[in-house]
XYZ file of C-alpha atoms in Angstrom:
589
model
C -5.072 0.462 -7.393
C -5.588 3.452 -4.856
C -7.763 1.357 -2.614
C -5.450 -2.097 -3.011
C -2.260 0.117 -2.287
C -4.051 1.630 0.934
C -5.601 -1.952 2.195
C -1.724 -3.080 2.270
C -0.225 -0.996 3.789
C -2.755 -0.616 6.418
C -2.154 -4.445 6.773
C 1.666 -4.481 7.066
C 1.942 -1.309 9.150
C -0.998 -0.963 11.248
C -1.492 -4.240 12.216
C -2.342 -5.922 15.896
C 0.834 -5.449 17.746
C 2.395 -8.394 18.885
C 3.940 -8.259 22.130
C 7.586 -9.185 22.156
C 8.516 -12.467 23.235
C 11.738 -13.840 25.293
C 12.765 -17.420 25.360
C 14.172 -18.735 28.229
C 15.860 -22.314 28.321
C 14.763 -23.788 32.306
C 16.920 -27.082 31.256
C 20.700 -24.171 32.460
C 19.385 -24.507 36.134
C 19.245 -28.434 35.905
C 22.261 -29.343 37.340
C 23.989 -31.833 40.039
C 24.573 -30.630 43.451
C 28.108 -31.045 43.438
C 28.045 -28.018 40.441
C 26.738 -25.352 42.573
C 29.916 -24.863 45.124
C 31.148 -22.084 42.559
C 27.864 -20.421 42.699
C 26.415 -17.850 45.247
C 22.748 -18.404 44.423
C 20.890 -22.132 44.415
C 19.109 -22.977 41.235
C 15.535 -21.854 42.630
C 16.748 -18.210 42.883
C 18.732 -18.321 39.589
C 15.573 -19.220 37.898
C 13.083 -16.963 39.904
C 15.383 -14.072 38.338
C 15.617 -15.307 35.075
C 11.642 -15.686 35.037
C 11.242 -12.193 36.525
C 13.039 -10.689 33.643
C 11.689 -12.571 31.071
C 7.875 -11.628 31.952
C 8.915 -8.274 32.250
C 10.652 -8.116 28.648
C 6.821 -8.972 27.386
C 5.757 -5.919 28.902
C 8.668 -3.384 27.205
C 11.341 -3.843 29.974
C 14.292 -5.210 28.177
C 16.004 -6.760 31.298
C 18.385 -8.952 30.242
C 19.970 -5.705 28.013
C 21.231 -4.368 31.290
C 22.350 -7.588 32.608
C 24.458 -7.948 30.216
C 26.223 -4.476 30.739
C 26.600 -4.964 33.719
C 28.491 -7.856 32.770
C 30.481 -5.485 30.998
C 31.076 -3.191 33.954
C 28.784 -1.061 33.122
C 25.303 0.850 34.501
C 22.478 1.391 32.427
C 20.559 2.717 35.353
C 22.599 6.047 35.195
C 24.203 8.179 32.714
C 26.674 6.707 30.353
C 26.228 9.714 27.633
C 29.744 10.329 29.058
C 31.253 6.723 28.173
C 32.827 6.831 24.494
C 34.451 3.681 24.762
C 32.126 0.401 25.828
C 34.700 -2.269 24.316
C 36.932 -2.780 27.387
C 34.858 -5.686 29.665
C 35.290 -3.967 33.443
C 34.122 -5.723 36.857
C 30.514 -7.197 37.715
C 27.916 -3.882 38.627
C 26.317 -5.616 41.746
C 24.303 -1.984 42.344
C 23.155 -2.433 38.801
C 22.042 -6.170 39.086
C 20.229 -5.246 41.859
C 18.611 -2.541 40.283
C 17.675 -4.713 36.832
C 15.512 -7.181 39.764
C 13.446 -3.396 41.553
C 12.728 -2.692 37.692
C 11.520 -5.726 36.665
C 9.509 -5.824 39.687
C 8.315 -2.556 39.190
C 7.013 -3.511 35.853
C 4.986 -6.507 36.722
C 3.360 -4.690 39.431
C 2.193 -1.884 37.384
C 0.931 -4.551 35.200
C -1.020 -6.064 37.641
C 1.632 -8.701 37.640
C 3.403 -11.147 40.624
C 7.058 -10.915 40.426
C 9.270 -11.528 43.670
C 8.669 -9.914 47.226
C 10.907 -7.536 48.420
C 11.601 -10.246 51.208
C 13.012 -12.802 48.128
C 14.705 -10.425 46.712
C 16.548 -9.387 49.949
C 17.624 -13.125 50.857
C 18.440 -13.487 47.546
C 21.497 -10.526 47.446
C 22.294 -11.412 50.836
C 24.041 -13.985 50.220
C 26.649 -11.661 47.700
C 27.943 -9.995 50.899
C 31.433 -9.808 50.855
C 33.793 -9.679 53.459
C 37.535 -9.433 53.412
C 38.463 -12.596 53.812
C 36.102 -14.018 51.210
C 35.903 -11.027 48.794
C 37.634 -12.474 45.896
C 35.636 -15.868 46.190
C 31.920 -14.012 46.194
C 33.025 -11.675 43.320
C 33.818 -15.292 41.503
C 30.717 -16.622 42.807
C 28.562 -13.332 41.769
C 30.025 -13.356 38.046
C 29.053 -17.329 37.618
C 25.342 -16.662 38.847
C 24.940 -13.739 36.447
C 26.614 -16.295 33.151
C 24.434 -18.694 34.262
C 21.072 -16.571 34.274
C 22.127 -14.969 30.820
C 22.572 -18.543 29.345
C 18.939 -19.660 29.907
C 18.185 -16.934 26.931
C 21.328 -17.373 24.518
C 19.322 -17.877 21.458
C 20.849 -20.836 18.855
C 21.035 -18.952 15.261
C 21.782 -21.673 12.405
C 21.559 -20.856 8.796
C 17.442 -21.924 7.911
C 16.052 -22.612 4.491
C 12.719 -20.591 3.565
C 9.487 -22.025 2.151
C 8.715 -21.792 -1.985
C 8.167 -18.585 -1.590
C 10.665 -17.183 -0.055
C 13.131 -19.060 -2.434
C 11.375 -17.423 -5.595
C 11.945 -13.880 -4.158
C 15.496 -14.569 -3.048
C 15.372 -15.846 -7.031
C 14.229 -12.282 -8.011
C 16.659 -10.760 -5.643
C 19.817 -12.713 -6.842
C 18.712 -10.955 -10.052
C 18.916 -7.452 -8.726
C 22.215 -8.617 -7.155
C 23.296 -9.451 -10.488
C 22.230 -5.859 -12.209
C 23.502 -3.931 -8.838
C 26.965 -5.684 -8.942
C 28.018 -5.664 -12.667
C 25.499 -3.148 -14.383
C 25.067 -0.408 -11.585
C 28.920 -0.638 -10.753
C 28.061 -1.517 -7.065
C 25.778 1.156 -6.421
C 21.976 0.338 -5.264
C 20.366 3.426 -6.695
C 21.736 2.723 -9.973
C 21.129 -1.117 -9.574
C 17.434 -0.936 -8.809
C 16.540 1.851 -11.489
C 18.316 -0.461 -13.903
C 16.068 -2.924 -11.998
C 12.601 -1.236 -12.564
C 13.388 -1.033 -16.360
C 13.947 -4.824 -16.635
C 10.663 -5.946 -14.064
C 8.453 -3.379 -16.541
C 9.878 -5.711 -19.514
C 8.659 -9.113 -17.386
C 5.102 -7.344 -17.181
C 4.570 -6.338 -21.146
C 2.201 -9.520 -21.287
C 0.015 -7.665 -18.528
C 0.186 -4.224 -20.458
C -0.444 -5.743 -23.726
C -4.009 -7.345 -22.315
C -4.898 -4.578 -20.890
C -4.209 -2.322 -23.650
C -6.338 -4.677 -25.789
C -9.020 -4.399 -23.605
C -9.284 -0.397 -23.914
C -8.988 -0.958 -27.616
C -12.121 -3.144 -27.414
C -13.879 -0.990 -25.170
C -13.340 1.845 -27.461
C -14.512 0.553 -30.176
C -17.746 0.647 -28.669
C -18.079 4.326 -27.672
C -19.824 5.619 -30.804
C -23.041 2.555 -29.283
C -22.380 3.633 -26.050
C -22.634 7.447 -26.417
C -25.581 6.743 -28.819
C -27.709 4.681 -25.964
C -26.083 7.614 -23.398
C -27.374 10.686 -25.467
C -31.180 8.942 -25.616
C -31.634 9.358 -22.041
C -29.883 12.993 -22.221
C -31.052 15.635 -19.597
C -32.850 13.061 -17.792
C -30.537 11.984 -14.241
C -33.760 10.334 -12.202
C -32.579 7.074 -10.788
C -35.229 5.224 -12.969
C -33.808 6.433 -16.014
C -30.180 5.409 -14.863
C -30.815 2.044 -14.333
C -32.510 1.680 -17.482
C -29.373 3.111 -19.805
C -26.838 1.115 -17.766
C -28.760 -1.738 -18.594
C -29.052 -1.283 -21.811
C -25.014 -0.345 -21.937
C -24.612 -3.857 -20.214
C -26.755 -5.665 -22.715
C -24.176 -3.922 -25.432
C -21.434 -5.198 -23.470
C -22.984 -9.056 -23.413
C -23.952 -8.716 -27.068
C -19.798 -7.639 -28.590
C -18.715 -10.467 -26.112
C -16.975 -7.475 -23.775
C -16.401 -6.978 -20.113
C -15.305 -3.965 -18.705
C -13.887 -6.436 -15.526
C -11.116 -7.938 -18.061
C -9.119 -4.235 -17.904
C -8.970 -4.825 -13.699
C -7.450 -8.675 -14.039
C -3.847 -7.274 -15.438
C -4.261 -4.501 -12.352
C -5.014 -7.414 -9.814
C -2.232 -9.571 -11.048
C 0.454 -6.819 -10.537
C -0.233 -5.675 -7.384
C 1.137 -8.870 -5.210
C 4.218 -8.212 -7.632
C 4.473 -4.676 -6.702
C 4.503 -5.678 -3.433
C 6.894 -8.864 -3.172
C 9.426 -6.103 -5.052
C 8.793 -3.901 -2.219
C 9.919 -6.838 0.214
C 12.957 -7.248 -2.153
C 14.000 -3.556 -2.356
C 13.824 -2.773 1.166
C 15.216 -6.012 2.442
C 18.401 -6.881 0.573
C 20.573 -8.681 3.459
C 17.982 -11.527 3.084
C 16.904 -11.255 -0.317
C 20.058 -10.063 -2.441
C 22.571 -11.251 -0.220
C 20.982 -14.113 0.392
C 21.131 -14.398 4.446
C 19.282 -16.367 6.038
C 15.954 -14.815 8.113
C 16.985 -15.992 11.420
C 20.520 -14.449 10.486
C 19.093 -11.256 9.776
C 17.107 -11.047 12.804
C 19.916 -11.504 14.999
C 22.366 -9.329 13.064
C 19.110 -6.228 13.824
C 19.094 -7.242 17.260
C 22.941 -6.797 17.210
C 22.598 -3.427 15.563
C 19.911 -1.832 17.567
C 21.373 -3.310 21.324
C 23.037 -0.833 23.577
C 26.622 -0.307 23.089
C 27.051 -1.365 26.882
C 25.654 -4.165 26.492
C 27.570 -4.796 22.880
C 25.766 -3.942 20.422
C 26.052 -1.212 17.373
C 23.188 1.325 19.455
C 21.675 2.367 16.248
C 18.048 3.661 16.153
C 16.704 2.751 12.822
C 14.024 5.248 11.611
C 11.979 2.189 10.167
C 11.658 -1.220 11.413
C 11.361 -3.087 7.957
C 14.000 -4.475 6.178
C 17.622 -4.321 6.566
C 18.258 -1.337 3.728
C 18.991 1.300 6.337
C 20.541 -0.912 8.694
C 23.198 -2.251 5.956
C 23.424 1.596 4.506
C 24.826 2.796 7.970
C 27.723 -0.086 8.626
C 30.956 0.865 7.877
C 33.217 -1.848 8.574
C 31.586 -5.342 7.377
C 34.178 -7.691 8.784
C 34.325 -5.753 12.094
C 30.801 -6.399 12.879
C 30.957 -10.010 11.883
C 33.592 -10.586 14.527
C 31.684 -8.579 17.133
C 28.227 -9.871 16.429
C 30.393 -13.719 17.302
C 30.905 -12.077 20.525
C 27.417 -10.873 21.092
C 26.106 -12.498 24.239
C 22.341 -12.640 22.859
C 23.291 -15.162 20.761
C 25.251 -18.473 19.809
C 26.137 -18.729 15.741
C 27.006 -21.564 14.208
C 29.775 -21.600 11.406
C 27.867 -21.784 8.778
C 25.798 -18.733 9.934
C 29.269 -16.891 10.220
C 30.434 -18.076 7.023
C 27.059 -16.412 5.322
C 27.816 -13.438 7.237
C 31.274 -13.033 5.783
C 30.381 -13.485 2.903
C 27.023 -11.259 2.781
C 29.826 -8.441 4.242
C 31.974 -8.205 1.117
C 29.230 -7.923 -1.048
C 26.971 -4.954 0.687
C 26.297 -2.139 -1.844
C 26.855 1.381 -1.952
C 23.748 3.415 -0.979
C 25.367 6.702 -1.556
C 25.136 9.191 -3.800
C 27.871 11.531 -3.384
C 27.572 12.363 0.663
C 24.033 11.561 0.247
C 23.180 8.407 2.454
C 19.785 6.844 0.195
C 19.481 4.179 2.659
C 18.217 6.478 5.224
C 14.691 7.798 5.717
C 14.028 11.277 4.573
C 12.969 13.207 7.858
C 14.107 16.531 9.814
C 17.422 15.325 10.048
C 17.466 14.606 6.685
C 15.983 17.746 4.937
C 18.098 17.163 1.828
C 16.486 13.400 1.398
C 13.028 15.514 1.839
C 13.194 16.231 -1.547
C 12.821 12.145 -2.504
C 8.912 12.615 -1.152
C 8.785 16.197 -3.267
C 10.088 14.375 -6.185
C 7.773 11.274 -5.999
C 4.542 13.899 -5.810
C 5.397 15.918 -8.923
C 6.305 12.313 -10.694
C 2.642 10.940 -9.754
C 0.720 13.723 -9.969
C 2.377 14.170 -13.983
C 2.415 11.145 -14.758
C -1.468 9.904 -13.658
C -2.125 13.773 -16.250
C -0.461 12.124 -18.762
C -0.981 8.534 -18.615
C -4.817 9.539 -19.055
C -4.007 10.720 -22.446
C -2.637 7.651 -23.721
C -5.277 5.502 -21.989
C -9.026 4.717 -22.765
C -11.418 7.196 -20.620
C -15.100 6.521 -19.856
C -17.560 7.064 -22.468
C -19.323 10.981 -20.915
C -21.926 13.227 -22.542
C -22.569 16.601 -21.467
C -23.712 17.043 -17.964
C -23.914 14.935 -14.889
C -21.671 12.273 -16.602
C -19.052 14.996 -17.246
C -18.898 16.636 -13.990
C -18.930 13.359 -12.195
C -15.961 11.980 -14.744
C -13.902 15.187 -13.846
C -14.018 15.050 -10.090
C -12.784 11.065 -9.985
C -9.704 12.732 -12.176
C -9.131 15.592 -9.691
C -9.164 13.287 -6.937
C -7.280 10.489 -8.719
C -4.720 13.124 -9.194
C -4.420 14.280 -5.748
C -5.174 11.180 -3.503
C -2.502 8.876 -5.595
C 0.408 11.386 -5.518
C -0.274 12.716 -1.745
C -0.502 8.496 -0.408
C 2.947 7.952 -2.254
C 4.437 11.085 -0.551
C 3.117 9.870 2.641
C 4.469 6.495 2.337
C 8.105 7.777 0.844
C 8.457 9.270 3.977
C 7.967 6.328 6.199
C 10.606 3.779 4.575
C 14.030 4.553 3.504
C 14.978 7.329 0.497
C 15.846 4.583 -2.262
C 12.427 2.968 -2.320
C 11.232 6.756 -3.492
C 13.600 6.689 -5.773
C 12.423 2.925 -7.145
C 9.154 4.019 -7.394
C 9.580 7.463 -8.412
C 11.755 6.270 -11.332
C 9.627 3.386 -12.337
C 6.527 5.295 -12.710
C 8.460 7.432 -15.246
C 9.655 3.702 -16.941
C 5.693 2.550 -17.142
C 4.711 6.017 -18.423
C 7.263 5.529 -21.328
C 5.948 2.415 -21.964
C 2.249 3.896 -21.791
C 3.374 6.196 -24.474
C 4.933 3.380 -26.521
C 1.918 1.161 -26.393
C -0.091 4.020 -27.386
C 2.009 4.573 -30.875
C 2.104 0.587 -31.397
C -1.335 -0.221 -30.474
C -3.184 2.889 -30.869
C -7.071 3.681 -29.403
C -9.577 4.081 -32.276
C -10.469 7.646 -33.615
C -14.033 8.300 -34.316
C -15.916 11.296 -36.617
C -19.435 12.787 -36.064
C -20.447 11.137 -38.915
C -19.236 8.024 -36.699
C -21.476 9.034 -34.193
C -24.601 9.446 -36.157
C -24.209 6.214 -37.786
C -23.792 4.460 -33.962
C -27.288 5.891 -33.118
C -28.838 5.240 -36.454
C -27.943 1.719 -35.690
C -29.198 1.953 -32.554
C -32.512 3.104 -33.370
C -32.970 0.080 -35.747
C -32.236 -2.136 -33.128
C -34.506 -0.693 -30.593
C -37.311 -0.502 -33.419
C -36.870 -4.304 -34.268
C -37.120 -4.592 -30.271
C -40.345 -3.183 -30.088
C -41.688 -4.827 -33.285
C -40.877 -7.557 -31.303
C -42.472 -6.689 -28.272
C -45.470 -5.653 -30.191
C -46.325 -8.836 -31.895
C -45.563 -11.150 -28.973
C -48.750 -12.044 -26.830
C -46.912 -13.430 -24.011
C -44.788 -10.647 -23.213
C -46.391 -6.983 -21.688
C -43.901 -3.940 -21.309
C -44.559 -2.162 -17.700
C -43.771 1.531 -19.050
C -42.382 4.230 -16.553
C -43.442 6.895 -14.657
C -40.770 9.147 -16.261
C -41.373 8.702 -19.791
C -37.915 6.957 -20.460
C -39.229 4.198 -22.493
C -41.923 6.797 -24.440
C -39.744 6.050 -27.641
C -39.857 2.047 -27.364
C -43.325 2.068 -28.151
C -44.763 2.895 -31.290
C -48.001 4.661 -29.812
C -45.798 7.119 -27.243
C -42.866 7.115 -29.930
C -43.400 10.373 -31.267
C -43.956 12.037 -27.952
C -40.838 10.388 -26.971
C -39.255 11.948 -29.852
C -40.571 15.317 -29.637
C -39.691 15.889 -25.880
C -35.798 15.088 -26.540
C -36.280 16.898 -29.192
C -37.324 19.954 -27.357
C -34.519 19.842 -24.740
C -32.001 19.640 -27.350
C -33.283 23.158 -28.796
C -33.543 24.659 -25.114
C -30.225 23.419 -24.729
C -29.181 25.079 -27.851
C -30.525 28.094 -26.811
C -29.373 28.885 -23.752
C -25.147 27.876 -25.021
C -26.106 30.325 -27.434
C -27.554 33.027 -25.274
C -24.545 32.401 -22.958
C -22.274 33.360 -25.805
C -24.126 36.257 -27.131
C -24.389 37.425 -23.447
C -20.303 36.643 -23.342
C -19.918 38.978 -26.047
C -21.671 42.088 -24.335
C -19.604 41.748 -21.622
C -16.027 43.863 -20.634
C -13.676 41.099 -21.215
C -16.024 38.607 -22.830
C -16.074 36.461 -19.484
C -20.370 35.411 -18.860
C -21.276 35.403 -15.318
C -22.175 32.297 -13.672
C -25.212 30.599 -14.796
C -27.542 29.878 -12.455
C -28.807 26.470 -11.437
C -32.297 26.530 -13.434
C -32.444 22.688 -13.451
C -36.050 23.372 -11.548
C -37.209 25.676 -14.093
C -36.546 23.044 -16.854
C -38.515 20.677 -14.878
C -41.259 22.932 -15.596
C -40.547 23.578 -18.630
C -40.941 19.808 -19.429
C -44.639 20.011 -17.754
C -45.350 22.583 -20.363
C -44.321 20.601 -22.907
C -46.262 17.842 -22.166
C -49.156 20.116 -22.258
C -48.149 21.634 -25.531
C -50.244 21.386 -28.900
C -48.997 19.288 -30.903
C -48.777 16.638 -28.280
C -51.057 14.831 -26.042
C -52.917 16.828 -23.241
C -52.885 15.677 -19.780
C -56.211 13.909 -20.182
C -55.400 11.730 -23.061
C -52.361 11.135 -21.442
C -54.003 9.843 -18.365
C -56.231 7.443 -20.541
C -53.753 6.347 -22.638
C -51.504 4.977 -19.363
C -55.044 3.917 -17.552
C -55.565 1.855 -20.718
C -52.022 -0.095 -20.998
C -52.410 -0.570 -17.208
C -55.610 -2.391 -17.774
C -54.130 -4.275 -20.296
């Protein structure tokens, strides 16, 4: 889940940037000669300026931004941090117009870029000299070349119907606007908590498989601890890939597979995700406007007041959530977006905006804006990251006590099985913190909250469908089994002419074979008793001490090692030389 959850967002916010893209309509500057006596500029020049700007937009200059104020009357090329009121349209800036041309030539040069020559641009202003007697013609003149130049980029936004998918999220989303509207009382918090309880419903089936699964897989811990406590003490890589073999052959013979728990996991996570896109986008998805609607309404939003737009600087650039959490009047916009120069609605497209207006939600809390990202300037929404850390680092604590855990014995198993926890429990919680602060405070909220709702339902499950409970005598019985197995298997072996066992190196097989079995037996058997005898040295040593705390015990895997050499050499079992026969003999065999 850790891994998925990283891969995607990696994909949807670290992507190849796409440089922006302007279109510009060449078909404006096609006109009859007789239509260019109330312009100042031919059509070659018109267009030369209207290309400049738009291959300069591609590299980050946003060109046709200032044109438009100064449009408006107004100068983006100096200070207007002054200017409080940008809604009264003024006279045409012809020092600004001129500047908007330098810039974009500027840009395209540093870019390695050909623009227009200084000559071009030159004749071209020339001919808005004014003089007295003329001055209220050219001013005409001027105004009519700058409409016509903005005109090649007016964009045409219609209302657009989305693809399958889309429709079956906008499905999803009509539901939230459903639980928002008449359930949360017009408030999104409340709406998509009430939300999170309902999608955790729609994904029982998933929890109910998997939950099944661990049952299964529990069932068959006594086998599996019996086949992991043979090969006890022993960690060479020989040895490994002989018990997870023989854990694998379990797993073919009771018909399991460990890969069936990871299917329900797989399944949710594109769900997870299309909720995301639902949550964070909900003038497309809840209010159901279309995506060529919304886009335009952002541009809108984010456009300089001088040039007649809202001037807001969203914190994040997905969805529409903080954008819609920040408007005050709904209507108002509508009507000014209609006048936007960047674009050309049709009536439909209004209609959906007027409609989308008296239906946005209420992202507050109090004087608490949820809709915004948590940040400096938010330090209050800070706490939305604190509080989705403490919920995931709890809840992943608690969720693995009502969940299935690996099959460990004592030792390498253990301490392995330990540190995935510990970083389970601190990677998960610290990637949700980092992504809570990067979108707006309400998704924290969603998934804080519904990470409480699924560790309810964890806790449910586990009372309905409970895990198996197993005694020692349990235990005992799994490897008593076990052993009769494995001596049928090399009865087997034994009596078959066709088949020769290649024994190892390590002694791991030793009790497989009926002429090594006893060695086999009596070497486990002698690192259980050391093992016994050093816990219980360690507590008789605890008990001398101050406060009943034992120092640290020292690494002494390399005197157990030898230890194992001497008991090879011991008595009662083989010396080295019959040993060495005895494996010189099966090899010639």
């Amino acid at each position: 889940m850790a891994i998925l959850l990283l891969l995607t967002t990696l994909v949807g916010c670290a992507g190849s940037k796409v440089a922006p893209e302007l279109k510009m309509n060449e078909d404006v500057f096609i006109r009859n000669e007789d239509e260019w006596g109330n312009h100042a500029m031919g059509s070659a020049d018109m267009k030369s300026i209207a290309t400049l700007i738009r291959d300069a937009y591609a590299l980050g200059y946003d060109g046709r931004e200032a044109l438009v104020a100064a449009t408006r009357g107004f100068d983006m090329t100096t200070d207007l941090s002054t200017v409080t009121d940008f809604t009264d349209k003024g006279y045409l800036n012809v020092d600004a117009v001129r500047h908007i041309v330098d810039k974009a030539n500027e840009v395209l040069s540093n870019a390695g870029k050909e623009g227009l020559t200084n000559d071009q641009v030159n004749q071209i202003f020339e001919k808005w000299k004014e003089t007295e007697e003329n001055k209220g013609v050219i001013a005409a003149k001027r105004e009519a070349d700058v409409d016509l130049i903005l005109s090649a980029f007016v964009e045409e936004i219609d209302v657009q119907k989305g693809n399958f998918w889309d429709g079956l999220l906008g499905f999803v989303g009509n539901i939230l606007k459903v639980i928002t509207t008449y359930l949360g009382f017009g408030s999104y918090v409340v709406g998509i908590c009430l939300f999170a309880i309902v999608i955790e419903i729609l994904m029982l089936p998933f929890s109910i498989k998997q939950q099944k699964n661990s049952i299964k897989q529990a069932n068959l811990r006594p086998k599996e601890m019996a086949i992991k406590n043979k090969y006890k003490g022993r960690n060479d890589q020989p040895t490994m890939q002989k018990m997870q073999a023989e854990i694998q052959e379990l797993y073919q013979r009771e018909n399991f597979s460990p890969f069936n728990g990871c299917l329900p996991l797989l399944l949710q996570m594109p769900i997870i995700m299309a909720l995301y896109n639902i949550v964070v986008d909900p003038l497309h998805y809840v209010l159901g406007v279309s995506r060529s609607v919304t886009g335009a309404f952002t541009t809108f939003a984010t456009a300089s007041p001088a040039a007649g737009g809202l001037g807001m600087e969203l914190s994040s650039n997905r969805g529409t959530i903080e954008l819609l959490s920040r408007l005050d009047n709904g209507g108002g916009i509508v009507e000014a977006l209609n006048n936007f120069q960047y674009f050309h609605f049709s009536d439909e497209a209004i209609i959906s905006l007027e409609k989308a207006a008296a239906r946005i939600p209420n992202f507050n809390i109090g004087n608490l804006n949820f809709g915004l990202t948590p940040g400096w300037d938010n330090l209050i929404l800070m706490l939305v990251p604190v509080l989705t850390f403490i919920t995931y680092f709890f809840s992943s604590k608690l969720n693995r006590k009502f969940m299935y855990q690996p099959a460990t014995n004592e030792g390498i198993d253990a301490r392995q099985q330990a540190c995935s926890n510990t970083m389970m429990d601190i990677t998960m919680p610290a990637m949700s913190t980092f992504f809570t602060m990067a979108v707006p405070a309400v998704i924290g909220i969603y998934w804080a909250f519904r990470s409480w709702v699924g560790l309810l339902k964890s806790f449910i499950m586990s009372r309905i469908m409970p895990l198996p409970k197993f005694t020692e005598e349990d235990y005992k019985a799994a490897e008593r089994e076990m052993a009769g197995k494995t001596k049928k298997k090399i009865n087997k072996t034994k009596s078959s002419d066709e088949v020769r066992a290649v024994r190892s190196l390590h002694y791991i097989d030793d009790e497989d074979f009926e002429d090594t079995r006893e060695r086999g037996l009596a070497r486990r058997a002698a690192l259980e008793e050391k093992e016994r005898q050093e816990k219980e040295a360690a507590v008789e040593k605890a008990q001398k001490l101050p406060f009943g705390k034992a120092n640290l015990k020292k690494d002494d895997r390399k005197d157990e090692v030898k230890d194992e050499g001497k008991e090879e050499s011991a008595p009662e079992e083989e010396t080295l030389e019959d040993e060495t026969k005895t494996d010189d003999t099966t090899n010639n065999e």
